[in-house]
PDB file of N, CA and C in Angstrom:
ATOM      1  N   UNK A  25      93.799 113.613  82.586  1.00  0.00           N
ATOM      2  CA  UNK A  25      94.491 114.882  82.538  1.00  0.00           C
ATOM      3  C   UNK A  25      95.432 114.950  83.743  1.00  0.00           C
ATOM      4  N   UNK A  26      96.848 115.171  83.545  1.00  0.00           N
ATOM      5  CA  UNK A  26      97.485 115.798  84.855  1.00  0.00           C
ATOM      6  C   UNK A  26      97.789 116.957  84.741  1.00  0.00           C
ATOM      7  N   UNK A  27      98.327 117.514  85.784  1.00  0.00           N
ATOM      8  CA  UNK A  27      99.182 118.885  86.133  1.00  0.00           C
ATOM      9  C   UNK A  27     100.166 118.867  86.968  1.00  0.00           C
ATOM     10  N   UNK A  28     100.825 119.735  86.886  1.00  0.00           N
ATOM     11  CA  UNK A  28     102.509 119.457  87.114  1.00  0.00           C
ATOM     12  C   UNK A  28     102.127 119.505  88.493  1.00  0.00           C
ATOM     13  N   UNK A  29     102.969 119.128  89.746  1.00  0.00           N
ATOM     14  CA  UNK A  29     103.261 119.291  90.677  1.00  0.00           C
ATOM     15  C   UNK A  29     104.075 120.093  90.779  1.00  0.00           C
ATOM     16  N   UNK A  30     103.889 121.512  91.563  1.00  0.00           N
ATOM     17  CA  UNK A  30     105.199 122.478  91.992  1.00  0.00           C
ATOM     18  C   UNK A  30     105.262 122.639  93.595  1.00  0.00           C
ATOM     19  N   UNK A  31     106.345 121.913  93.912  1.00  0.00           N
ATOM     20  CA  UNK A  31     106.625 122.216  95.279  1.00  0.00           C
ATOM     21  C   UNK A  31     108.043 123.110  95.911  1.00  0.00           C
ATOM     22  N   UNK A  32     107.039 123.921  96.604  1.00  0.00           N
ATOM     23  CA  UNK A  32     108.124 125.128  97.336  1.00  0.00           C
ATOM     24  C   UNK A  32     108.337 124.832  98.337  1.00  0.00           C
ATOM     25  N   UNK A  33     109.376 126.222  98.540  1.00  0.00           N
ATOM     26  CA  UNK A  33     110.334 125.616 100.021  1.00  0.00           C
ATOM     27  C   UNK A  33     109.218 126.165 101.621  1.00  0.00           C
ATOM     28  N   UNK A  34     107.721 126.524 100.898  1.00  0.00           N
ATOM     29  CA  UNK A  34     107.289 126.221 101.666  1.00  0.00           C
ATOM     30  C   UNK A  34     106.357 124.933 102.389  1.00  0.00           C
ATOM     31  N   UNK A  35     106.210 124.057 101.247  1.00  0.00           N
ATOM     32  CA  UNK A  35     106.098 122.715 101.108  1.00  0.00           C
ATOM     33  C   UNK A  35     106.811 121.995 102.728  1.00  0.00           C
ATOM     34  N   UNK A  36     108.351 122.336 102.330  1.00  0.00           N
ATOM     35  CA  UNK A  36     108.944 121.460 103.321  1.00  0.00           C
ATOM     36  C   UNK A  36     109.477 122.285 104.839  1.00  0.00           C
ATOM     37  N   UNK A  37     108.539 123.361 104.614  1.00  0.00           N
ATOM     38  CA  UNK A  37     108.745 123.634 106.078  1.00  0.00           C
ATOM     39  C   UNK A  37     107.327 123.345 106.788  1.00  0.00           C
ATOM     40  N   UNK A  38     106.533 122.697 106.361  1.00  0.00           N
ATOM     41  CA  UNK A  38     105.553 121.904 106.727  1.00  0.00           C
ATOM     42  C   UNK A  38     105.443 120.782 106.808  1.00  0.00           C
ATOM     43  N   UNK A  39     106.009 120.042 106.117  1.00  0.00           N
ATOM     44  CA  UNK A  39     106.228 118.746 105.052  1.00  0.00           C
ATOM     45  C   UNK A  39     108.097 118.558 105.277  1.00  0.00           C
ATOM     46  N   UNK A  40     108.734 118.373 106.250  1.00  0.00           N
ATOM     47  CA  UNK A  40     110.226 118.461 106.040  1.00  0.00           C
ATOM     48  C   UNK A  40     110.835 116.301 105.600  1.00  0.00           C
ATOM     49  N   UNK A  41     109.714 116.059 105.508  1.00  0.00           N
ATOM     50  CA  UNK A  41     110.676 114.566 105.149  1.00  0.00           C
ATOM     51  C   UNK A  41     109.575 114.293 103.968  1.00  0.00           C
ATOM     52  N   UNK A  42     109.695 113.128 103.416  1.00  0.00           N
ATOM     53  CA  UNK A  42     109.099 112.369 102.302  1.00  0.00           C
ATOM     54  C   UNK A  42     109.448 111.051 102.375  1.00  0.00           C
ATOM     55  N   UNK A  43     107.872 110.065 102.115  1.00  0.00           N
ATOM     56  CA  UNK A  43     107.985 109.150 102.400  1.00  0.00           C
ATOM     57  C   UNK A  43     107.612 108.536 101.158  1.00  0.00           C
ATOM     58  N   UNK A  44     108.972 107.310 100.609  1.00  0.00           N
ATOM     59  CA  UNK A  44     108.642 106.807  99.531  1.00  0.00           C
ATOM     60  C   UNK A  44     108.501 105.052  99.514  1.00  0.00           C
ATOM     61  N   UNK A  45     107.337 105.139  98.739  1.00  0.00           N
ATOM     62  CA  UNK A  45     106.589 103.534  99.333  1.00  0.00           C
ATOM     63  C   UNK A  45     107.051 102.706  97.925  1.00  0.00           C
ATOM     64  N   UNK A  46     107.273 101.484  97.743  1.00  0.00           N
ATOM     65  CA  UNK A  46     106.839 100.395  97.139  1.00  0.00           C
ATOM     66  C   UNK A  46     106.688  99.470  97.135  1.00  0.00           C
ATOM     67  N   UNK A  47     105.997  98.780  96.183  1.00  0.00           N
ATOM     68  CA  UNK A  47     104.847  97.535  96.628  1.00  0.00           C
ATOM     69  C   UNK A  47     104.730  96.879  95.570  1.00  0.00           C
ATOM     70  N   UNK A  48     104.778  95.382  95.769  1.00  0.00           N
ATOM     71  CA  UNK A  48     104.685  94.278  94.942  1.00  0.00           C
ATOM     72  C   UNK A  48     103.385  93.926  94.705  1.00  0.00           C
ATOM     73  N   UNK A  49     103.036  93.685  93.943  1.00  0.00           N
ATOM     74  CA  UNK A  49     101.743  93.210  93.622  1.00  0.00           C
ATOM     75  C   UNK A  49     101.663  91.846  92.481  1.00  0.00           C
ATOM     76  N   UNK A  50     100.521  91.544  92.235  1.00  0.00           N
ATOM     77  CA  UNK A  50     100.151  90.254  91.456  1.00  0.00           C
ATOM     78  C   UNK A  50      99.431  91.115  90.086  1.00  0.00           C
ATOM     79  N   UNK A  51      99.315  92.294  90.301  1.00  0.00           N
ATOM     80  CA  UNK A  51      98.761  92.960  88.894  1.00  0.00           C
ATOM     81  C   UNK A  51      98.472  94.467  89.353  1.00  0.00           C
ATOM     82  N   UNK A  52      97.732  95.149  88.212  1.00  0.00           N
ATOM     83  CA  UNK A  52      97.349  96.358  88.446  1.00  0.00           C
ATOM     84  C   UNK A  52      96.202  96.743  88.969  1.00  0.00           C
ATOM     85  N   UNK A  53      95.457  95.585  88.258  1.00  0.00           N
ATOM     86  CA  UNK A  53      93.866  95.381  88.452  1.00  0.00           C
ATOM     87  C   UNK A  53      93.353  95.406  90.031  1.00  0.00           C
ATOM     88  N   UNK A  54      93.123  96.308  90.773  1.00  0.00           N
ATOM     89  CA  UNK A  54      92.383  96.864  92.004  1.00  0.00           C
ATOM     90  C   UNK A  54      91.195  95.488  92.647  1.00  0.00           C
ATOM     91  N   UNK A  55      90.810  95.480  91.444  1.00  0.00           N
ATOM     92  CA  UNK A  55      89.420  94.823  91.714  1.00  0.00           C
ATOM     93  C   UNK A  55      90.018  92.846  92.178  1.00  0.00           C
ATOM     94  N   UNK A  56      91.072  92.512  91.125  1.00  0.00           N
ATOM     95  CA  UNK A  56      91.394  90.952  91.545  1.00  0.00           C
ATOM     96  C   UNK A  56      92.760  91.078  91.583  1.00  0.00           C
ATOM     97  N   UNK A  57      93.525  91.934  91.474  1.00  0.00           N
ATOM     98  CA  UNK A  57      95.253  91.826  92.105  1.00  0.00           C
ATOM     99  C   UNK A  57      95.410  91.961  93.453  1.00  0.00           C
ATOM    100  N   UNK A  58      96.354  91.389  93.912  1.00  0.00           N
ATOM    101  CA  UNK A  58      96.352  91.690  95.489  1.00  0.00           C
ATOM    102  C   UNK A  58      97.810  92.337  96.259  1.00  0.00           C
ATOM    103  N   UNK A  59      98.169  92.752  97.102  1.00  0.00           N
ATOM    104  CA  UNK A  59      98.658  93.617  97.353  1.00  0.00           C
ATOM    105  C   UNK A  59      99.864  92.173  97.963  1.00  0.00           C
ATOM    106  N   UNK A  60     101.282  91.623  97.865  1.00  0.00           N
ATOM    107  CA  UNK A  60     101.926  90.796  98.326  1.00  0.00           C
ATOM    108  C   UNK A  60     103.062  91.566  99.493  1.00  0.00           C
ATOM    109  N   UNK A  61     103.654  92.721  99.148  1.00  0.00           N
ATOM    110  CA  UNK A  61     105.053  93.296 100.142  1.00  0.00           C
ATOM    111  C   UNK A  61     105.040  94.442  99.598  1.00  0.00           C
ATOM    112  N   UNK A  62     105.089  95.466 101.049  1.00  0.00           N
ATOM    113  CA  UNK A  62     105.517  96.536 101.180  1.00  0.00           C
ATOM    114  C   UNK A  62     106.342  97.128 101.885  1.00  0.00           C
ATOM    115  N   UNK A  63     106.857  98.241 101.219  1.00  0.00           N
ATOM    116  CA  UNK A  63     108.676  98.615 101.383  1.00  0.00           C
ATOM    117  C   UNK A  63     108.473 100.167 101.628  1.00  0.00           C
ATOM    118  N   UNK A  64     109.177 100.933 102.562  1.00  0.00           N
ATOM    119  CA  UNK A  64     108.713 102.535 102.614  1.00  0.00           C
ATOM    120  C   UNK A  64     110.613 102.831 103.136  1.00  0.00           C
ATOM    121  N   UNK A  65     110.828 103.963 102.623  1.00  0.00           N
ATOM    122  CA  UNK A  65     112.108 104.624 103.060  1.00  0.00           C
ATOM    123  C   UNK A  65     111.839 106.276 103.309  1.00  0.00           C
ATOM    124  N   UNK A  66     111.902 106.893 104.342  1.00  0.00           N
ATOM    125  CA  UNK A  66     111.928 108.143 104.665  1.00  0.00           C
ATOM    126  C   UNK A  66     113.114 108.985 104.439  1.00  0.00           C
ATOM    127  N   UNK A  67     112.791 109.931 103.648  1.00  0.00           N
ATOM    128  CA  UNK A  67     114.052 111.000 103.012  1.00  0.00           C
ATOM    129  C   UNK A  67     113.623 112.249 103.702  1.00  0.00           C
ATOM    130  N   UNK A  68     114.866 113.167 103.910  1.00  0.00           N
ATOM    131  CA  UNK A  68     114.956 114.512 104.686  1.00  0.00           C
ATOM    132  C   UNK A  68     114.596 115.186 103.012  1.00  0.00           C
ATOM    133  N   UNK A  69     114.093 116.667 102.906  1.00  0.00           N
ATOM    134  CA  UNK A  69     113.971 117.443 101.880  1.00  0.00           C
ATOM    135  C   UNK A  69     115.064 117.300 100.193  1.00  0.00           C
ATOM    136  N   UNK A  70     116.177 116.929 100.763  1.00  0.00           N
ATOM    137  CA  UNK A  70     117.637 116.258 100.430  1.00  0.00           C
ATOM    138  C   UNK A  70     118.017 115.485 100.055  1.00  0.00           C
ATOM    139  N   UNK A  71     116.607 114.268 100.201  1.00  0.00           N
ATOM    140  CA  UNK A  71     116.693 113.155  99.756  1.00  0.00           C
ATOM    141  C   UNK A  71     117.672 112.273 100.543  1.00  0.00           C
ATOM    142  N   UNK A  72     117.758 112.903 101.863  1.00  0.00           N
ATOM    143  CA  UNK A  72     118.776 111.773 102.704  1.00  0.00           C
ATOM    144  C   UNK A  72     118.047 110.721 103.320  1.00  0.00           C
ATOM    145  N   UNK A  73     118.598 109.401 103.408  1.00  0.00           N
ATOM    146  CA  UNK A  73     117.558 108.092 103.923  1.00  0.00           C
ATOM    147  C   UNK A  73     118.060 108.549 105.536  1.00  0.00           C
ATOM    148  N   UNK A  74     116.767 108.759 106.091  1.00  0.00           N
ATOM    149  CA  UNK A  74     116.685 109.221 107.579  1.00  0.00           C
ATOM    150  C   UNK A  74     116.908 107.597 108.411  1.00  0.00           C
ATOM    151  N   UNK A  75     116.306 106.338 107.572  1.00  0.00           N
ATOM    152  CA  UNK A  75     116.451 105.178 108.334  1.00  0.00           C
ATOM    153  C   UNK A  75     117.049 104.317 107.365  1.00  0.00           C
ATOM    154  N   UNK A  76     118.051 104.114 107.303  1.00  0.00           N
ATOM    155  CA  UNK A  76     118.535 103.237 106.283  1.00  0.00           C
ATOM    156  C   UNK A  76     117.908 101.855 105.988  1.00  0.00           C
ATOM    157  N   UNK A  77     117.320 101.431 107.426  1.00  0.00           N
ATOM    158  CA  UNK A  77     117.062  99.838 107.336  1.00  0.00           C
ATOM    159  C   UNK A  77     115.381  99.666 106.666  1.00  0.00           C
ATOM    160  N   UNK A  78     114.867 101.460 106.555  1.00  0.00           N
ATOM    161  CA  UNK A  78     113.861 101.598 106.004  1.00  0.00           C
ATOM    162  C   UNK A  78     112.577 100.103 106.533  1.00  0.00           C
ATOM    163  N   UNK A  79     111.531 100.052 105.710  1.00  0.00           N
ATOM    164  CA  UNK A  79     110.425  99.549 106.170  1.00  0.00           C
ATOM    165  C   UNK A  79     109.984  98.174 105.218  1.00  0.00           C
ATOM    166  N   UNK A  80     110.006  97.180 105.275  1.00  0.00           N
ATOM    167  CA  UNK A  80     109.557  96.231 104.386  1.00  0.00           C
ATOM    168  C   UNK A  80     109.243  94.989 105.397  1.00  0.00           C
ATOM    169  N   UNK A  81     107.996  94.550 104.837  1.00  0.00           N
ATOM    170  CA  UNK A  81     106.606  93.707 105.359  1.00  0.00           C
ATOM    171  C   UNK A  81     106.287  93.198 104.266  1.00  0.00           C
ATOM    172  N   UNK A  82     106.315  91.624 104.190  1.00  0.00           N
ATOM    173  CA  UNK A  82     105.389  90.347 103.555  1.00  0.00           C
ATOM    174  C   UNK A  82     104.103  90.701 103.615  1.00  0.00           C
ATOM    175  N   UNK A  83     103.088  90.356 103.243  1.00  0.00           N
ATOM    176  CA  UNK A  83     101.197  90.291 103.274  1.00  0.00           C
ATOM    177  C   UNK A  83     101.591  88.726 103.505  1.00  0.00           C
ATOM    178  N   UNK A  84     100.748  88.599 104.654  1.00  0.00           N
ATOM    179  CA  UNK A  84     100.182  87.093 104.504  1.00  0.00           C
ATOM    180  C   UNK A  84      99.476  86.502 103.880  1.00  0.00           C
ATOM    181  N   UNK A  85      99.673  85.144 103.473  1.00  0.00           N
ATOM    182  CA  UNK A  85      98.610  84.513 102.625  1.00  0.00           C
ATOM    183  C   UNK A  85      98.766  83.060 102.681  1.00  0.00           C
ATOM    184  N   UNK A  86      97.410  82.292 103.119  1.00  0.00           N
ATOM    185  CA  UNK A  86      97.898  80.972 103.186  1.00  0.00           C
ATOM    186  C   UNK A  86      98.435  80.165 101.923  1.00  0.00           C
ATOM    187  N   UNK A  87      98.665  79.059 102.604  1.00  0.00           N
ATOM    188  CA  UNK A  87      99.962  78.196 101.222  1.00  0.00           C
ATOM    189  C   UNK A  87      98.942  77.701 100.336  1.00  0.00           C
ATOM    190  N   UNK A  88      97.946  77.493  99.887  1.00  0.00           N
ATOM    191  CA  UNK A  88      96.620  77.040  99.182  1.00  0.00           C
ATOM    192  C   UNK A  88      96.361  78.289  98.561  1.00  0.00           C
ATOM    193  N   UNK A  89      96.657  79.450  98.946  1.00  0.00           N
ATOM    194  CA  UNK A  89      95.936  80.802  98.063  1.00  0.00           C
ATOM    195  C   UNK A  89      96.748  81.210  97.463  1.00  0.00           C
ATOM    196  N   UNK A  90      98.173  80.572  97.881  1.00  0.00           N
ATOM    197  CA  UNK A  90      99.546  81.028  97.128  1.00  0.00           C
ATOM    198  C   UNK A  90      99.790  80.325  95.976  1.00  0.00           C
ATOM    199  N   UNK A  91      99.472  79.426  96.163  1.00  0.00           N
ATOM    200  CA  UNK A  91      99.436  78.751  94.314  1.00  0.00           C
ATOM    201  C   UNK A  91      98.567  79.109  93.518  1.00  0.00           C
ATOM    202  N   UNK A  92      96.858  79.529  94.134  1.00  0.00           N
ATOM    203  CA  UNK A  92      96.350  79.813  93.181  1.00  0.00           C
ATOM    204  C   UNK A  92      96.856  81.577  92.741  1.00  0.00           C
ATOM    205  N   UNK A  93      96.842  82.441  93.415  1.00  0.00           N
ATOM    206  CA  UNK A  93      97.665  83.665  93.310  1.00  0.00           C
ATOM    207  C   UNK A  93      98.803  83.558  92.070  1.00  0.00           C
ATOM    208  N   UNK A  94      99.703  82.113  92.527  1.00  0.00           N
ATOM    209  CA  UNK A  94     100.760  82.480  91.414  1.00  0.00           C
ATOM    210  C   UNK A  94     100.364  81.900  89.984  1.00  0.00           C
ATOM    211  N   UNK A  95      99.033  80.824  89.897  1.00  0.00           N
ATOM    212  CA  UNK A  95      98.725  80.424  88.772  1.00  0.00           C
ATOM    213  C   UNK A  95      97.780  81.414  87.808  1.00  0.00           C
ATOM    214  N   UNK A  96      97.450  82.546  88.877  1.00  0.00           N
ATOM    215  CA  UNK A  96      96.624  83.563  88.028  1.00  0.00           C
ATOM    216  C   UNK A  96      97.274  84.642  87.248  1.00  0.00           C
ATOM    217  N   UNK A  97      98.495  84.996  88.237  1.00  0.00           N
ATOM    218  CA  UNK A  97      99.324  85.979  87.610  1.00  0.00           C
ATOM    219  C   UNK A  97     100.153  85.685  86.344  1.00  0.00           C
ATOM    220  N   UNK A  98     100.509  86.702  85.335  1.00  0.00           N
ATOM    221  CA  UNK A  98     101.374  86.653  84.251  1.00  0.00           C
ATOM    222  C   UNK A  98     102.336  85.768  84.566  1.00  0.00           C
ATOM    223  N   UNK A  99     102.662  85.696  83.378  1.00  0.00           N
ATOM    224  CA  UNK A  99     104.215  84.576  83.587  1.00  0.00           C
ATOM    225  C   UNK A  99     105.205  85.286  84.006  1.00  0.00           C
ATOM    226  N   UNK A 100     105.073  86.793  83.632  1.00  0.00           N
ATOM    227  CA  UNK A 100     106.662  87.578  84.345  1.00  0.00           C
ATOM    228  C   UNK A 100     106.498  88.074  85.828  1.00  0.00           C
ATOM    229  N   UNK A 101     105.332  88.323  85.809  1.00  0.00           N
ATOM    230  CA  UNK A 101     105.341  87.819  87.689  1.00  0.00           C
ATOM    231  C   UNK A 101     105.443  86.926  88.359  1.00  0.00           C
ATOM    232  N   UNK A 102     104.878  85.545  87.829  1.00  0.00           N
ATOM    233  CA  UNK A 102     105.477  84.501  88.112  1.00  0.00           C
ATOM    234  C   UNK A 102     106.786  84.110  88.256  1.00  0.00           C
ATOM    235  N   UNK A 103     107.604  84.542  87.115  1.00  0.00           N
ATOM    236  CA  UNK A 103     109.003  84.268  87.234  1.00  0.00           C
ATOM    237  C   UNK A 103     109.747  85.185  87.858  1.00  0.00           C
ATOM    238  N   UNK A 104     109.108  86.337  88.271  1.00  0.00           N
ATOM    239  CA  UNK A 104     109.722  87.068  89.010  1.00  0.00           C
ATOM    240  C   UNK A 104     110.104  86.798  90.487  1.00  0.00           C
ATOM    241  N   UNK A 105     108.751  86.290  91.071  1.00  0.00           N
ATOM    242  CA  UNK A 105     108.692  86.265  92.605  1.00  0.00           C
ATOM    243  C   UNK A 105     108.918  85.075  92.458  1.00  0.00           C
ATOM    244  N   UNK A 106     109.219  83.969  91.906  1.00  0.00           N
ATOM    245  CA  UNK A 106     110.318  82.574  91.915  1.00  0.00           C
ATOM    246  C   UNK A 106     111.616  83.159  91.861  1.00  0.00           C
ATOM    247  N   UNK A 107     112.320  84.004  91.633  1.00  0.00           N
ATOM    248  CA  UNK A 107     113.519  84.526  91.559  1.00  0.00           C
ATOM    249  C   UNK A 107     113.958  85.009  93.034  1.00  0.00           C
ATOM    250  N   UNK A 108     112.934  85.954  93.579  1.00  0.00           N
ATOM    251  CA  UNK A 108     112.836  86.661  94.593  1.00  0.00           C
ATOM    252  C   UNK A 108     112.687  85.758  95.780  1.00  0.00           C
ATOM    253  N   UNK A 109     111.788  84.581  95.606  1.00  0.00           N
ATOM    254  CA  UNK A 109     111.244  83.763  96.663  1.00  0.00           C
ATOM    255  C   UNK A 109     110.084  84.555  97.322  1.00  0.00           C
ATOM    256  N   UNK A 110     109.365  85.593  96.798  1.00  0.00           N
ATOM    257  CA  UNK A 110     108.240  85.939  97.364  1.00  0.00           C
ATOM    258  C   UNK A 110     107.405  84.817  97.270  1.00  0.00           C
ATOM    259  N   UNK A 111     107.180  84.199  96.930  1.00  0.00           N
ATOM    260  CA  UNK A 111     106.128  83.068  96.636  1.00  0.00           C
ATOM    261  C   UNK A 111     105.881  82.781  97.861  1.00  0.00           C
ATOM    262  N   UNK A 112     107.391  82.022  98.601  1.00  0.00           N
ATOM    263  CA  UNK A 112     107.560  81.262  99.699  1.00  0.00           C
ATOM    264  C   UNK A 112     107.709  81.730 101.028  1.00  0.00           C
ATOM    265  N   UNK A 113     107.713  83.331 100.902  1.00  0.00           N
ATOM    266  CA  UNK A 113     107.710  83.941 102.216  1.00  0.00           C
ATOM    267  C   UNK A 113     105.649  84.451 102.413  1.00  0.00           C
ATOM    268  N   UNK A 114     105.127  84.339 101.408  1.00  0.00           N
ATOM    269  CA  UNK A 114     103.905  84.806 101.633  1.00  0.00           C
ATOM    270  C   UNK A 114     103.119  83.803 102.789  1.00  0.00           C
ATOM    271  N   UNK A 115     103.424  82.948 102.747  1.00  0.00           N
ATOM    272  CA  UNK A 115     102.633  81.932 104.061  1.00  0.00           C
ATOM    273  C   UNK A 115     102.809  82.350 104.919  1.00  0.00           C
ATOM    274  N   UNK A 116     103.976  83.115 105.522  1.00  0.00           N
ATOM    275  CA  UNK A 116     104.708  83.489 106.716  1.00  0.00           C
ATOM    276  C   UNK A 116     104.432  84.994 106.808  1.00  0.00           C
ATOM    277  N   UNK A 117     103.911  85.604 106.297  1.00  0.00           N
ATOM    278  CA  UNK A 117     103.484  86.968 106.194  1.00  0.00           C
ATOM    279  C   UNK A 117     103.209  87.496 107.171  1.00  0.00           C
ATOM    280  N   UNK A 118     102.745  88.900 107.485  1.00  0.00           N
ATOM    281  CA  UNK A 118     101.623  89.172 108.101  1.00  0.00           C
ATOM    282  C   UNK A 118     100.517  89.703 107.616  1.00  0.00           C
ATOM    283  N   UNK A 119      99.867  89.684 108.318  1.00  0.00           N
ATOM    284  CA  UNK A 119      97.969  89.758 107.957  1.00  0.00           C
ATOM    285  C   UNK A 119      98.343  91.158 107.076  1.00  0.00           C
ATOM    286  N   UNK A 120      97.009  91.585 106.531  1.00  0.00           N
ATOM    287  CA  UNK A 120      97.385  92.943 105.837  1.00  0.00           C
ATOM    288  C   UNK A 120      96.406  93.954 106.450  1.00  0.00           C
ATOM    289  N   UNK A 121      95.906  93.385 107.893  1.00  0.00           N
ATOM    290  CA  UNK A 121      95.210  94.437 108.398  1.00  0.00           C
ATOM    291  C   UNK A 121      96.918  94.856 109.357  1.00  0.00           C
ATOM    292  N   UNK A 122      97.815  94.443 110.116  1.00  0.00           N
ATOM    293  CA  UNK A 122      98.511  93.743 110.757  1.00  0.00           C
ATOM    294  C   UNK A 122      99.585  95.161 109.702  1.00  0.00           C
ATOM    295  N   UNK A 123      99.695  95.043 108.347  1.00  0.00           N
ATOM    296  CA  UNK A 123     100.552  95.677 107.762  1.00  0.00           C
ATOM    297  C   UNK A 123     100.130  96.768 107.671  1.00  0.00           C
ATOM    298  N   UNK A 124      98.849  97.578 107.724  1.00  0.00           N
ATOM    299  CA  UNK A 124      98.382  98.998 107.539  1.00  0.00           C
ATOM    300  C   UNK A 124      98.624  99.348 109.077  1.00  0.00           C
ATOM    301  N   UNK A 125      98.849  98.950 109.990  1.00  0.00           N
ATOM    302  CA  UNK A 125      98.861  99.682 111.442  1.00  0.00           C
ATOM    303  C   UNK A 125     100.697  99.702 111.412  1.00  0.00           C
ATOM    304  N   UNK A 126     101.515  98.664 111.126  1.00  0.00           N
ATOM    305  CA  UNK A 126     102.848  98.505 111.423  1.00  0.00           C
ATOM    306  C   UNK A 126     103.522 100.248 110.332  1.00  0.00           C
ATOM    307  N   UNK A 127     102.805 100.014 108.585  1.00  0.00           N
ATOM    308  CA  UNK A 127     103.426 101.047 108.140  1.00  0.00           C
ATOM    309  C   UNK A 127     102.956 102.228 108.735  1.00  0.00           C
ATOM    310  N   UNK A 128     101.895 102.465 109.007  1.00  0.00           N
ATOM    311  CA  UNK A 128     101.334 103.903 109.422  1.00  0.00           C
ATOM    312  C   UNK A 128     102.076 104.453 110.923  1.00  0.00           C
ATOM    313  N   UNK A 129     102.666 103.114 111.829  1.00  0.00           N
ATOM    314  CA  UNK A 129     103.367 103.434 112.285  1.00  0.00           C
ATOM    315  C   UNK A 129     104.767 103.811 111.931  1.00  0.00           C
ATOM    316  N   UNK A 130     105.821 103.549 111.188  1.00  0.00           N
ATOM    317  CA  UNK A 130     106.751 103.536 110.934  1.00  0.00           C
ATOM    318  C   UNK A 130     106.772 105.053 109.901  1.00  0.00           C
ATOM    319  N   UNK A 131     105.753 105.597 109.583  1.00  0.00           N
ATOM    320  CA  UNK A 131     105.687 106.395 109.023  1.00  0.00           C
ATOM    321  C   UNK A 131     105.823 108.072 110.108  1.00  0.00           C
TER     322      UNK A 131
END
């Protein structure tokens, strides 16, 4: 079940920016997908990008977990992050304890 979200203009005199995240993943599945790059951009009420160069971080993962990672995932994720070269930046990552302190800062 949902329900609408209604936000007032007293919302953002509490709340005056919004922070919008996204994130690559290997699936949906919580339990065996894993979390690969995350991206965050901060907007004024206005929707203005307060940091243009915004926030984006690799997850690390060694080069042995990266093949099996890409042999588990769908083929359109597969061919996706071969397009992208996520594949090949995941070795070089950072940790993903390493990525929850960097975004929470940047936030």
């Amino acid at each position: 079940m949902s329900y609408p979200v209604i936000v007032t203009n007293d919302f953002f005199e509490n709340f005056p920016n919004i922070t919008w995240i996204d994130v690559e993943t290997g699936g949906l599945d919580e339990s065996t997908d894993k979390l690969y790059e995350v991206a965050a951009l901060v907007t004024d009420r206005n929707l203005n990008i307060l940091d243009p160069e915004g926030f984006k971080i690799v997850v690390h993962y060694p080069l042995e977990q990266v093949e099996a990672l890409r042999n588990a995932s769908v083929s359109f994720v597969q061919e996706m992050y071969d397009k992208t070269g996520l594949w090949e930046r995941l070795p070089s990552g950072t940790p993903l304890s390493e990525v929850d302190i960097k975004l929470h800062e940047y936030i």
